[in-house]
CSV table of C-alpha atoms and ligand atoms in Angstrom, one decimal:
chain,number,residue,atom,x,y,z
A,1335,UNK,CA,-5.1,-0.6,30.8
A,1336,UNK,CA,-5.2,0.4,27.2
A,1337,UNK,CA,-4.0,3.8,26.1
A,1338,UNK,CA,-6.9,5.9,24.8
A,1339,UNK,CA,-6.1,7.7,21.6
A,1340,UNK,CA,-8.6,10.4,20.5
A,1341,UNK,CA,-10.3,9.6,17.3
A,1342,UNK,CA,-10.1,12.3,14.6
A,1343,UNK,CA,-12.8,15.0,14.8
A,1344,UNK,CA,-15.7,14.5,12.4
A,1345,UNK,CA,-17.5,11.3,11.4
A,1346,UNK,CA,-15.7,8.1,11.0
A,1347,UNK,CA,-17.3,6.4,8.1
A,1348,UNK,CA,-19.7,9.3,7.6
A,1349,UNK,CA,-18.4,11.8,5.1
A,1350,UNK,CA,-18.9,15.3,6.4
A,1351,UNK,CA,-20.6,18.2,4.8
A,1352,UNK,CA,-17.4,20.2,5.4
A,1353,UNK,CA,-15.4,17.9,3.1
A,1354,UNK,CA,-15.4,20.2,0.2
A,1355,UNK,CA,-14.2,23.1,2.3
A,1356,UNK,CA,-11.6,20.9,4.0
A,1357,UNK,CA,-10.2,19.9,0.6
A,1358,UNK,CA,-9.8,23.5,-0.5
A,1359,UNK,CA,-8.0,24.4,2.7
A,1360,UNK,CA,-4.4,25.5,2.1
A,1361,UNK,CA,-1.7,23.1,3.3
A,1362,UNK,CA,1.7,23.9,4.7
A,1363,UNK,CA,4.5,24.4,2.1
A,1364,UNK,CA,6.0,21.0,1.6
A,1365,UNK,CA,8.6,21.1,-1.2
A,1366,UNK,CA,10.1,17.6,-0.6
A,1367,UNK,CA,8.7,14.2,0.4
A,1368,UNK,CA,10.8,14.5,3.6
A,1369,UNK,CA,8.9,17.7,4.5
A,1370,UNK,CA,5.6,15.9,3.9
A,1371,UNK,CA,6.6,13.2,6.3
A,1372,UNK,CA,7.7,15.7,8.9
A,1373,UNK,CA,4.5,17.7,8.6
A,1374,UNK,CA,2.3,14.6,8.7
A,1375,UNK,CA,4.0,13.2,11.8
A,1376,UNK,CA,4.0,16.5,13.6
A,1377,UNK,CA,0.2,16.6,13.6
A,1378,UNK,CA,-0.3,13.1,14.9
A,1379,UNK,CA,-0.7,11.8,18.5
A,1380,UNK,CA,2.8,10.3,19.3
A,1381,UNK,CA,1.2,6.8,19.8
A,1382,UNK,CA,-0.4,7.0,16.3
A,1383,UNK,CA,2.8,8.3,14.8
A,1384,UNK,CA,4.7,5.3,16.3
A,1385,UNK,CA,1.9,3.0,15.0
A,1386,UNK,CA,2.3,4.4,11.5
A,1387,UNK,CA,6.1,4.6,11.3
A,1388,UNK,CA,7.0,1.5,13.2
A,1389,UNK,CA,7.7,-2.0,12.1
A,1390,UNK,CA,7.8,-5.4,13.9
A,1391,UNK,CA,10.4,-7.0,16.2
A,1392,UNK,CA,13.8,-5.2,16.2
A,1393,UNK,CA,12.7,-3.4,13.0
A,1394,UNK,CA,15.6,-5.0,11.0
A,1395,UNK,CA,13.5,-5.5,7.9
A,1396,UNK,CA,12.0,-2.0,8.2
A,1397,UNK,CA,15.5,-0.5,8.0
A,1398,UNK,CA,16.6,-3.0,5.4
A,1399,UNK,CA,13.7,-1.9,3.1
A,1400,UNK,CA,15.2,1.5,2.6
A,1401,UNK,CA,18.8,0.6,2.8
A,1402,UNK,CA,18.4,-1.9,0.0
A,1403,UNK,CA,17.3,0.9,-2.3
A,1404,UNK,CA,20.4,2.8,-1.5
A,1405,UNK,CA,22.5,-0.2,-2.6
A,1406,UNK,CA,21.1,0.0,-6.1
A,1407,UNK,CA,23.2,2.1,-8.4
A,1408,UNK,CA,22.0,3.8,-11.6
A,1409,UNK,CA,23.8,3.3,-14.8
A,1410,UNK,CA,23.2,6.6,-16.7
A,1411,UNK,CA,23.5,7.2,-20.4
A,1412,UNK,CA,24.3,10.8,-21.6
A,1413,UNK,CA,23.5,12.7,-24.7
A,1414,UNK,CA,20.5,10.5,-25.4
A,1415,UNK,CA,18.6,13.2,-27.4
A,1416,UNK,CA,15.6,12.9,-25.1
A,1417,UNK,CA,12.9,15.5,-25.2
A,1418,UNK,CA,10.3,14.7,-22.5
A,1419,UNK,CA,10.3,11.7,-20.2
A,1420,UNK,CA,7.1,9.6,-20.0
A,1421,UNK,CA,6.3,8.1,-16.6
A,1422,UNK,CA,2.8,6.8,-17.7
A,1423,UNK,CA,1.8,3.2,-17.7
A,1424,UNK,CA,-1.4,1.1,-17.3
A,1425,UNK,CA,-2.7,-1.6,-15.1
A,1426,UNK,CA,-5.9,-3.7,-15.3
A,1427,UNK,CA,-7.3,-1.5,-18.1
A,1428,UNK,CA,-6.7,1.8,-16.4
A,1429,UNK,CA,-4.0,4.3,-17.3
A,1430,UNK,CA,-1.7,5.5,-14.6
A,1431,UNK,CA,0.1,8.9,-14.9
A,1432,UNK,CA,2.9,7.4,-12.9
A,1433,UNK,CA,3.6,3.7,-12.0
A,1434,UNK,CA,2.5,4.3,-8.4
A,1435,UNK,CA,-0.7,3.1,-6.7
A,1436,UNK,CA,-1.6,3.8,-3.1
A,1437,UNK,CA,-1.3,0.8,-0.8
A,1438,UNK,CA,-4.2,-0.7,1.1
A,1439,UNK,CA,-3.5,0.5,4.7
A,1440,UNK,CA,-6.2,0.1,7.3
A,1441,UNK,CA,-6.9,2.4,10.2
A,1442,UNK,CA,-6.6,5.4,7.9
A,1443,UNK,CA,-9.1,7.5,9.9
A,1444,UNK,CA,-6.3,7.9,12.6
A,1445,UNK,CA,-4.3,9.9,10.0
A,1446,UNK,CA,-7.2,12.0,8.6
A,1447,UNK,CA,-10.9,11.7,9.1
A,1448,UNK,CA,-11.5,11.3,5.3
A,1449,UNK,CA,-8.7,8.6,5.0
A,1450,UNK,CA,-8.9,6.6,1.8
A,1451,UNK,CA,-11.7,8.8,0.5
A,1452,UNK,CA,-9.2,11.8,0.5
A,1453,UNK,CA,-6.6,9.5,-1.1
A,1454,UNK,CA,-9.0,8.3,-3.8
A,1455,UNK,CA,-9.9,11.9,-4.7
A,1456,UNK,CA,-6.3,12.9,-4.9
A,1457,UNK,CA,-5.5,9.8,-7.0
A,1458,UNK,CA,-8.4,10.5,-9.4
A,1459,UNK,CA,-7.3,14.1,-9.9
A,1460,UNK,CA,-3.7,13.1,-10.4
A,1461,UNK,CA,-4.5,10.1,-12.7
A,1462,UNK,CA,-3.6,7.2,-10.6
A,1463,UNK,CA,-5.4,4.5,-8.6
A,1464,UNK,CA,-5.9,3.0,-5.2
A,1465,UNK,CA,-5.8,-0.4,-3.6
A,1466,UNK,CA,-8.7,0.1,-1.2
A,1467,UNK,CA,-8.4,-1.8,2.1
A,1468,UNK,CA,-10.9,-4.1,3.7
A,1469,UNK,CA,-9.9,-2.8,7.2
A,1470,UNK,CA,-10.4,0.9,6.2
A,1471,UNK,CA,-12.3,3.6,8.1
A,1472,UNK,CA,-14.8,4.0,5.2
A,1473,UNK,CA,-16.6,1.4,3.3
A,1474,UNK,CA,-15.3,0.3,-0.1
A,1475,UNK,CA,-18.6,1.7,-1.6
A,1476,UNK,CA,-18.0,5.1,0.0
A,1477,UNK,CA,-14.4,5.2,-1.3
A,1478,UNK,CA,-15.5,4.3,-4.8
A,1479,UNK,CA,-18.5,6.7,-4.9
A,1480,UNK,CA,-16.2,9.6,-3.9
A,1481,UNK,CA,-13.7,8.9,-6.8
A,1482,UNK,CA,-14.9,6.1,-9.1
A,1483,UNK,CA,-12.0,6.3,-11.6
A,1484,UNK,CA,-9.4,5.7,-8.9
A,1485,UNK,CA,-11.0,2.7,-7.2
A,1486,UNK,CA,-9.2,0.1,-9.1
A,1487,UNK,CA,-8.3,-2.8,-6.8
A,1488,UNK,CA,-10.1,-4.0,-3.6
A,1489,UNK,CA,-8.0,-5.7,-0.9
A,1490,UNK,CA,-9.1,-8.6,1.3
A,1491,UNK,CA,-7.6,-10.8,3.9
A,1492,UNK,CA,-8.0,-14.5,2.9
A,1493,UNK,CA,-8.8,-15.9,6.3
A,1494,UNK,CA,-11.6,-16.4,8.7
A,1495,UNK,CA,-15.1,-17.1,7.6
A,1496,UNK,CA,-15.6,-18.0,3.9
A,1497,UNK,CA,-19.0,-16.4,3.9
A,1498,UNK,CA,-17.6,-13.1,5.0
A,1499,UNK,CA,-14.8,-13.3,2.5
A,1500,UNK,CA,-17.1,-14.1,-0.4
A,1501,UNK,CA,-19.5,-11.3,0.7
A,1502,UNK,CA,-16.6,-8.8,0.4
A,1503,UNK,CA,-15.7,-10.2,-3.0
A,1504,UNK,CA,-19.3,-9.6,-4.2
A,1505,UNK,CA,-19.3,-6.1,-2.8
A,1506,UNK,CA,-16.1,-5.3,-4.7
A,1507,UNK,CA,-17.6,-6.8,-7.9
A,1508,UNK,CA,-20.9,-4.9,-7.5
A,1509,UNK,CA,-19.0,-1.6,-6.9
A,1510,UNK,CA,-17.0,-1.8,-10.1
A,1511,UNK,CA,-13.6,-2.6,-8.8
A,1512,UNK,CA,-11.5,-4.1,-11.6
A,1513,UNK,CA,-9.3,-6.5,-9.6
A,1514,UNK,CA,-8.7,-7.9,-6.1
A,1515,UNK,CA,-5.6,-7.9,-3.9
A,1516,UNK,CA,-5.4,-10.8,-1.4
A,1517,UNK,CA,-3.0,-10.1,1.5
A,1518,UNK,CA,-1.3,-13.4,2.2
A,1519,UNK,CA,1.4,-12.4,4.7
A,1520,UNK,CA,-1.0,-11.7,7.6
A,1521,UNK,CA,-2.0,-15.0,9.3
A,1522,UNK,CA,-1.5,-13.1,12.5
A,1523,UNK,CA,-0.4,-9.5,13.2
A,1524,UNK,CA,3.4,-9.0,13.4
A,1525,UNK,CA,5.1,-8.5,16.8
A,1526,UNK,CA,4.7,-4.7,17.0
A,1527,UNK,CA,6.5,-3.6,20.2
A,1528,UNK,CA,5.6,0.1,19.8
A,1529,UNK,CA,1.9,-0.9,20.2
A,1530,UNK,CA,2.8,-3.1,23.2
A,1531,UNK,CA,4.9,-0.3,24.8
A,1532,UNK,CA,2.0,2.1,24.4
A,1533,UNK,CA,-0.7,-0.5,25.3
A,1534,UNK,CA,-2.3,0.6,22.1
A,1535,UNK,CA,-5.2,-1.3,20.6
A,1536,UNK,CA,-6.8,-0.2,17.4
A,1537,UNK,CA,-10.3,1.1,17.8
A,1538,UNK,CA,-12.7,-1.1,15.9
A,1539,UNK,CA,-14.5,1.9,14.4
A,1540,UNK,CA,-11.3,3.0,12.6
A,1541,UNK,CA,-10.9,-0.3,10.9
A,1542,UNK,CA,-14.6,-1.2,10.6
A,1543,UNK,CA,-15.9,1.0,7.8
A,1544,UNK,CA,-17.1,-2.1,6.0
A,1545,UNK,CA,-19.0,-3.4,8.9
A,1546,UNK,CA,-21.2,-0.6,10.3
A,1547,UNK,CA,-23.4,-1.4,13.3
A,1548,UNK,CA,-26.4,-3.5,12.1
A,1549,UNK,CA,-24.5,-4.7,9.0
A,1550,UNK,CA,-25.1,-8.3,7.7
A,1551,UNK,CA,-21.5,-9.1,8.9
A,1552,UNK,CA,-20.9,-8.5,12.6
A,1553,UNK,CA,-17.8,-6.2,12.8
A,1554,UNK,CA,-16.6,-7.5,16.1
A,1555,UNK,CA,-16.7,-11.0,14.8
A,1556,UNK,CA,-15.1,-10.2,11.4
A,1557,UNK,CA,-12.3,-8.2,13.0
A,1558,UNK,CA,-11.9,-10.8,15.8
A,1559,UNK,CA,-11.3,-13.4,13.1
A,1560,UNK,CA,-8.9,-11.1,11.3
A,1561,UNK,CA,-6.8,-10.4,14.4
A,1562,UNK,CA,-7.1,-13.5,16.5
A,1563,UNK,CA,-7.3,-16.1,13.7
A,1564,UNK,CA,-10.3,-18.0,15.2
A,1565,UNK,CA,-10.5,-20.1,12.0
A,1566,UNK,CA,-7.7,-22.1,10.5
A,1567,UNK,CA,-5.2,-20.4,8.2
A,1568,UNK,CA,-6.0,-20.9,4.6
A,1569,UNK,CA,-3.9,-22.7,2.0
A,1570,UNK,CA,-3.2,-22.0,-1.7
A,1571,UNK,CA,-5.5,-24.9,-2.5
A,1572,UNK,CA,-8.4,-23.4,-0.6
A,1573,UNK,CA,-7.8,-20.0,-2.1
A,1574,UNK,CA,-7.7,-21.5,-5.7
A,1575,UNK,CA,-11.0,-23.1,-5.1
A,1576,UNK,CA,-12.7,-20.0,-3.5
A,1577,UNK,CA,-11.4,-17.7,-6.2
A,1578,UNK,CA,-13.3,-19.7,-8.9
A,1579,UNK,CA,-16.3,-17.8,-7.5
A,1580,UNK,CA,-15.2,-14.6,-9.2
A,1581,UNK,CA,-14.0,-13.6,-12.7
A,1582,UNK,CA,-12.1,-10.6,-11.3
A,1583,UNK,CA,-8.3,-11.0,-11.7
A,1584,UNK,CA,-6.4,-11.1,-8.4
A,1585,UNK,CA,-2.9,-10.5,-7.1
A,1586,UNK,CA,-1.3,-12.1,-4.0
A,1587,UNK,CA,0.2,-9.4,-1.7
A,1588,UNK,CA,3.1,-10.3,0.6
A,1589,UNK,CA,5.2,-12.5,-1.6
A,1590,UNK,CA,9.0,-12.7,-1.0
A,1591,UNK,CA,10.1,-16.0,-2.7
A,1592,UNK,CA,9.9,-17.4,-6.2
A,1593,UNK,CA,8.3,-20.5,-4.8
A,1594,UNK,CA,5.4,-18.5,-3.3
A,1595,UNK,CA,5.1,-16.4,-6.5
A,1596,UNK,CA,4.7,-19.6,-8.5
A,1597,UNK,CA,2.3,-21.1,-5.9
A,1598,UNK,CA,0.1,-17.9,-6.3
A,1599,UNK,CA,0.0,-18.0,-10.1
A,1600,UNK,CA,-0.7,-21.7,-10.0
A,1601,UNK,CA,-3.6,-21.0,-7.7
A,1602,UNK,CA,-4.9,-18.6,-10.4
A,1603,UNK,CA,-3.4,-15.2,-9.4
A,1604,UNK,CA,-2.8,-12.8,-12.2
A,1605,UNK,CA,0.2,-11.6,-10.4
A,1606,UNK,CA,1.9,-10.7,-7.1
A,1607,UNK,CA,2.8,-7.8,-4.9
A,1608,UNK,CA,6.3,-8.4,-3.7
A,1609,UNK,CA,6.1,-7.0,-0.2
A,1610,UNK,CA,7.0,-7.5,3.4
A,1611,UNK,CA,4.1,-5.3,4.6
A,1612,UNK,CA,6.4,-2.4,5.1
A,1613,UNK,CA,8.4,-4.3,7.6
A,1614,UNK,CA,5.4,-4.8,9.9
A,1615,UNK,CA,5.0,-8.5,9.7
A,1616,UNK,CA,7.8,-11.1,10.0
A,1617,UNK,CA,11.0,-9.2,11.1
A,1618,UNK,CA,14.2,-10.6,9.7
A,1619,UNK,CA,12.9,-11.3,6.1
A,1620,UNK,CA,14.6,-9.8,3.0
A,1621,UNK,CA,13.8,-6.4,1.8
A,1622,UNK,CA,11.1,-6.5,-0.8
A,1623,UNK,CA,13.3,-5.0,-3.5
A,1624,UNK,CA,16.1,-7.6,-2.9
A,1625,UNK,CA,13.4,-10.3,-3.3
A,1626,UNK,CA,12.2,-8.8,-6.6
A,1627,UNK,CA,14.7,-9.9,-9.3
A,1628,UNK,CA,14.4,-13.7,-8.5
A,1629,UNK,CA,10.6,-13.4,-8.5
A,1630,UNK,CA,10.5,-11.6,-11.8
A,1631,UNK,CA,12.7,-14.2,-13.4
A,1632,UNK,CA,10.6,-17.1,-11.9
A,1633,UNK,CA,7.4,-15.6,-13.3
A,1634,UNK,CA,9.1,-15.0,-16.6
A,1635,UNK,CA,6.7,-12.4,-17.9
A,1636,UNK,CA,2.9,-12.7,-18.3
A,1637,UNK,CA,2.1,-11.9,-14.7
A,1638,UNK,CA,1.6,-8.6,-13.0
A,1639,UNK,CA,4.4,-7.8,-10.6
A,1640,UNK,CA,3.9,-5.0,-8.1
A,1641,UNK,CA,6.2,-4.0,-5.3
A,1642,UNK,CA,5.9,-2.1,-2.0
A,1643,UNK,CA,7.9,-1.7,1.2
A,1644,UNK,CA,10.4,1.2,1.5
A,1645,UNK,CA,9.5,3.4,-1.4
A,1646,UNK,CA,10.3,6.9,-0.2
A,1647,UNK,CA,11.4,8.7,-3.4
A,1648,UNK,CA,10.8,8.8,-7.1
A,1649,UNK,CA,14.2,7.3,-7.7
A,1650,UNK,CA,13.1,4.3,-5.6
A,1651,UNK,CA,10.2,3.9,-8.0
A,1652,UNK,CA,12.5,4.0,-11.1
A,1653,UNK,CA,14.8,1.4,-9.5
A,1654,UNK,CA,11.9,-1.0,-8.8
A,1655,UNK,CA,10.6,-0.6,-12.4
A,1656,UNK,CA,14.2,-1.2,-13.8
A,1657,UNK,CA,14.3,-4.5,-11.8
A,1658,UNK,CA,11.0,-5.7,-13.4
A,1659,UNK,CA,8.1,-4.3,-11.3
A,1660,UNK,CA,5.1,-3.1,-13.4
A,1661,UNK,CA,4.2,-0.5,-10.7
A,1662,UNK,CA,4.8,0.1,-7.0
A,1663,UNK,CA,2.6,0.9,-4.0
A,1664,UNK,CA,3.2,3.6,-1.5
A,1665,UNK,CA,1.9,3.1,2.1
A,1666,UNK,CA,3.4,5.3,4.7
A,1667,UNK,CA,4.1,8.1,2.1
A,1668,UNK,CA,0.5,8.3,1.3
A,1669,UNK,CA,-0.5,8.2,5.0
A,1670,UNK,CA,1.9,11.1,5.7
A,1671,UNK,CA,0.3,13.0,2.9
A,1672,UNK,CA,-3.2,12.8,4.3
A,1673,UNK,CA,-1.9,13.5,7.8
A,1674,UNK,CA,-0.2,16.6,6.5
A,1675,UNK,CA,-3.2,17.9,4.5
A,1676,UNK,CA,-5.9,15.5,3.6
A,1677,UNK,CA,-6.6,15.3,-0.2
A,1678,UNK,CA,-4.2,18.1,-1.0
A,1679,UNK,CA,-1.4,16.4,1.1
A,1680,UNK,CA,-2.0,13.1,-0.7
A,1681,UNK,CA,-1.9,14.9,-4.1
A,1682,UNK,CA,1.3,16.6,-3.1
A,1683,UNK,CA,3.0,13.3,-2.5
A,1684,UNK,CA,2.0,12.1,-6.0
A,1685,UNK,CA,3.1,15.3,-7.6
A,1686,UNK,CA,6.5,15.2,-5.9
A,1687,UNK,CA,7.0,11.6,-6.8
A,1688,UNK,CA,6.2,12.5,-10.5
A,1689,UNK,CA,8.7,15.3,-10.5
A,1690,UNK,CA,11.4,13.0,-9.0
A,1691,UNK,CA,10.6,10.2,-11.4
A,1692,UNK,CA,10.8,12.5,-14.4
A,1693,UNK,CA,14.1,14.1,-13.2
A,1694,UNK,CA,15.5,10.6,-12.6
A,1695,UNK,CA,14.5,9.4,-16.1
A,1696,UNK,CA,16.1,12.4,-17.9
A,1697,UNK,CA,19.3,12.2,-15.9
A,1698,UNK,CA,19.4,8.4,-16.5
A,1699,UNK,CA,19.0,9.1,-20.3
A,1700,UNK,CA,15.9,6.9,-20.5
A,1701,UNK,CA,12.8,8.5,-21.9
A,1702,UNK,CA,10.0,6.0,-21.3
A,1703,UNK,CA,9.5,4.3,-17.9
A,1704,UNK,CA,7.9,1.3,-19.6
A,1705,UNK,CA,11.1,0.6,-21.6
A,1706,UNK,CA,13.4,0.6,-18.5
A,1707,UNK,CA,15.4,-2.6,-18.1
A,1708,UNK,CA,18.0,-4.2,-15.9
A,1709,UNK,CA,20.8,-2.4,-17.8
A,1710,UNK,CA,19.7,0.8,-16.0
A,1711,UNK,CA,21.0,-0.4,-12.7
A,1712,UNK,CA,23.8,-2.2,-11.0
A,1713,UNK,CA,24.4,-3.1,-7.3
A,1714,UNK,CA,26.6,-1.8,-4.6
A,1715,UNK,CA,28.3,-3.6,-1.7
A,1716,UNK,CA,25.8,-5.1,0.7
A,1717,UNK,CA,23.1,-5.9,-1.9
A,1718,UNK,CA,21.6,-9.2,-1.2
A,1719,UNK,CA,19.3,-9.9,-4.1
A,1720,UNK,CA,20.0,-12.1,-7.1
B,1939,FMN,C1,-0.8,1.9,9.2
B,1939,FMN,C2,-0.7,0.8,8.2
B,1939,FMN,C3,-1.8,-0.1,8.1
B,1939,FMN,C4,-1.7,-1.1,7.1
B,1939,FMN,N1,-2.8,-2.0,7.0
B,1939,FMN,C5,-2.7,-2.9,6.0
B,1939,FMN,C6,-3.9,-3.7,5.7
B,1939,FMN,O1,-4.9,-3.6,6.3
B,1939,FMN,N2,-3.8,-4.6,4.7
B,1939,FMN,C7,-2.7,-4.8,4.0
B,1939,FMN,O2,-2.6,-5.6,3.1
B,1939,FMN,N3,-1.6,-4.0,4.2
B,1939,FMN,C8,-1.6,-3.1,5.2
B,1939,FMN,N4,-0.5,-2.3,5.4
B,1939,FMN,C9,0.7,-2.5,4.6
B,1939,FMN,C10,0.7,-1.6,3.3
B,1939,FMN,O3,-0.3,-2.1,2.4
B,1939,FMN,C11,2.0,-1.7,2.5
B,1939,FMN,O4,2.3,-3.0,2.3
B,1939,FMN,C12,3.2,-1.0,3.3
B,1939,FMN,O5,2.7,0.1,3.9
B,1939,FMN,C13,4.2,-0.7,2.2
B,1939,FMN,O6,5.4,-0.2,2.8
B,1939,FMN,P1,5.7,1.4,2.9
B,1939,FMN,O7,4.8,1.9,4.1
B,1939,FMN,O8,7.1,1.4,3.3
B,1939,FMN,O9,5.3,2.0,1.6
B,1939,FMN,C14,-0.5,-1.3,6.3
B,1939,FMN,C15,0.5,-0.4,6.5
B,1939,FMN,C16,0.5,0.6,7.4
B,1939,FMN,C17,1.6,1.6,7.5
């Protein structure tokens, strides 16, 4: 028997009248990102908390993601005469107040009924952007309508029916998204033992915001293809061919080797997201940040390089940028934020990240995050990147 988990109160996919009031509601005092995490997890059903926090297999990669950041050492310069640090950058024609986007995580309605809508609003107020998931609780149109300036990149899973895939591409184009993110590390879900232990299956309504009942695409079928791989896994060649149907630039998410990074750009990608899906797919792979340097040098400039998996602090963001990422994505941090306080919780996460990034830059003696280079870091014992 599957364990029943109560869905959040309020409409899933239908934005409630009470949203404005909910947004104004005070949130618990959370002065550090660790406190946001604790507050977020405290309010969740333990099965959902395990689903959010957990990884795959023995969770070796999940642990490695964060440990690898600890093995990067800063090389500070003092008396640099700095006035104010600048953490701002830009991506696909939009300016970002910090080099942080929110990651495309599905099932967001389990963490807060407004899910990525709340995140989009927080991002818009803060001056950063979202990668909006295909498997979200709300449709990509609802997320964009709530906060047009933050809806930058639309995510898709390149698998299953080509008709469904291209129909999502058209919807992103028609809604004004500037780029696409194709998740390539998900030919099948990872071996997630916390879900098995709890006999937990995701409710289709929480991941089916893009396929409401009666929609042109049948939700059960689309999600079935996504989860059960009823159609053959795609190749770079097929992707290259299909992506000629759009002029939107795209990035491949889930890249861990220079070979795949080059395969992606040869297939037409504008760049990559170096990621192991937050340790939720193949356990035993490298941490994303250890994979980053060799991918940056293989791409040799000219491609967008994003990174996620294990970012828990502003100093992690600075380390990833020093190693050559243009920006990073935060997944669980953002989910903890909405779980702790909806839009305000998501905003708090960004604001704490900004303060940590700025403090790190000043103490590091570097004023502008876009000028950071490899000379800002070195590696401690146990580092396994190149
Ligand atoms: C609950 C949850 C759901 C996710 N769903 C998706 C998804 O639908 N598509 C996708 O590309 N990545 C998905 N991800 C992975 C995130 O986009 C991102 O790669 C990961 O969370 C980054 O690691 P972090 O959580 O350590 O920041 C999901 C992650 C979580 C935690």
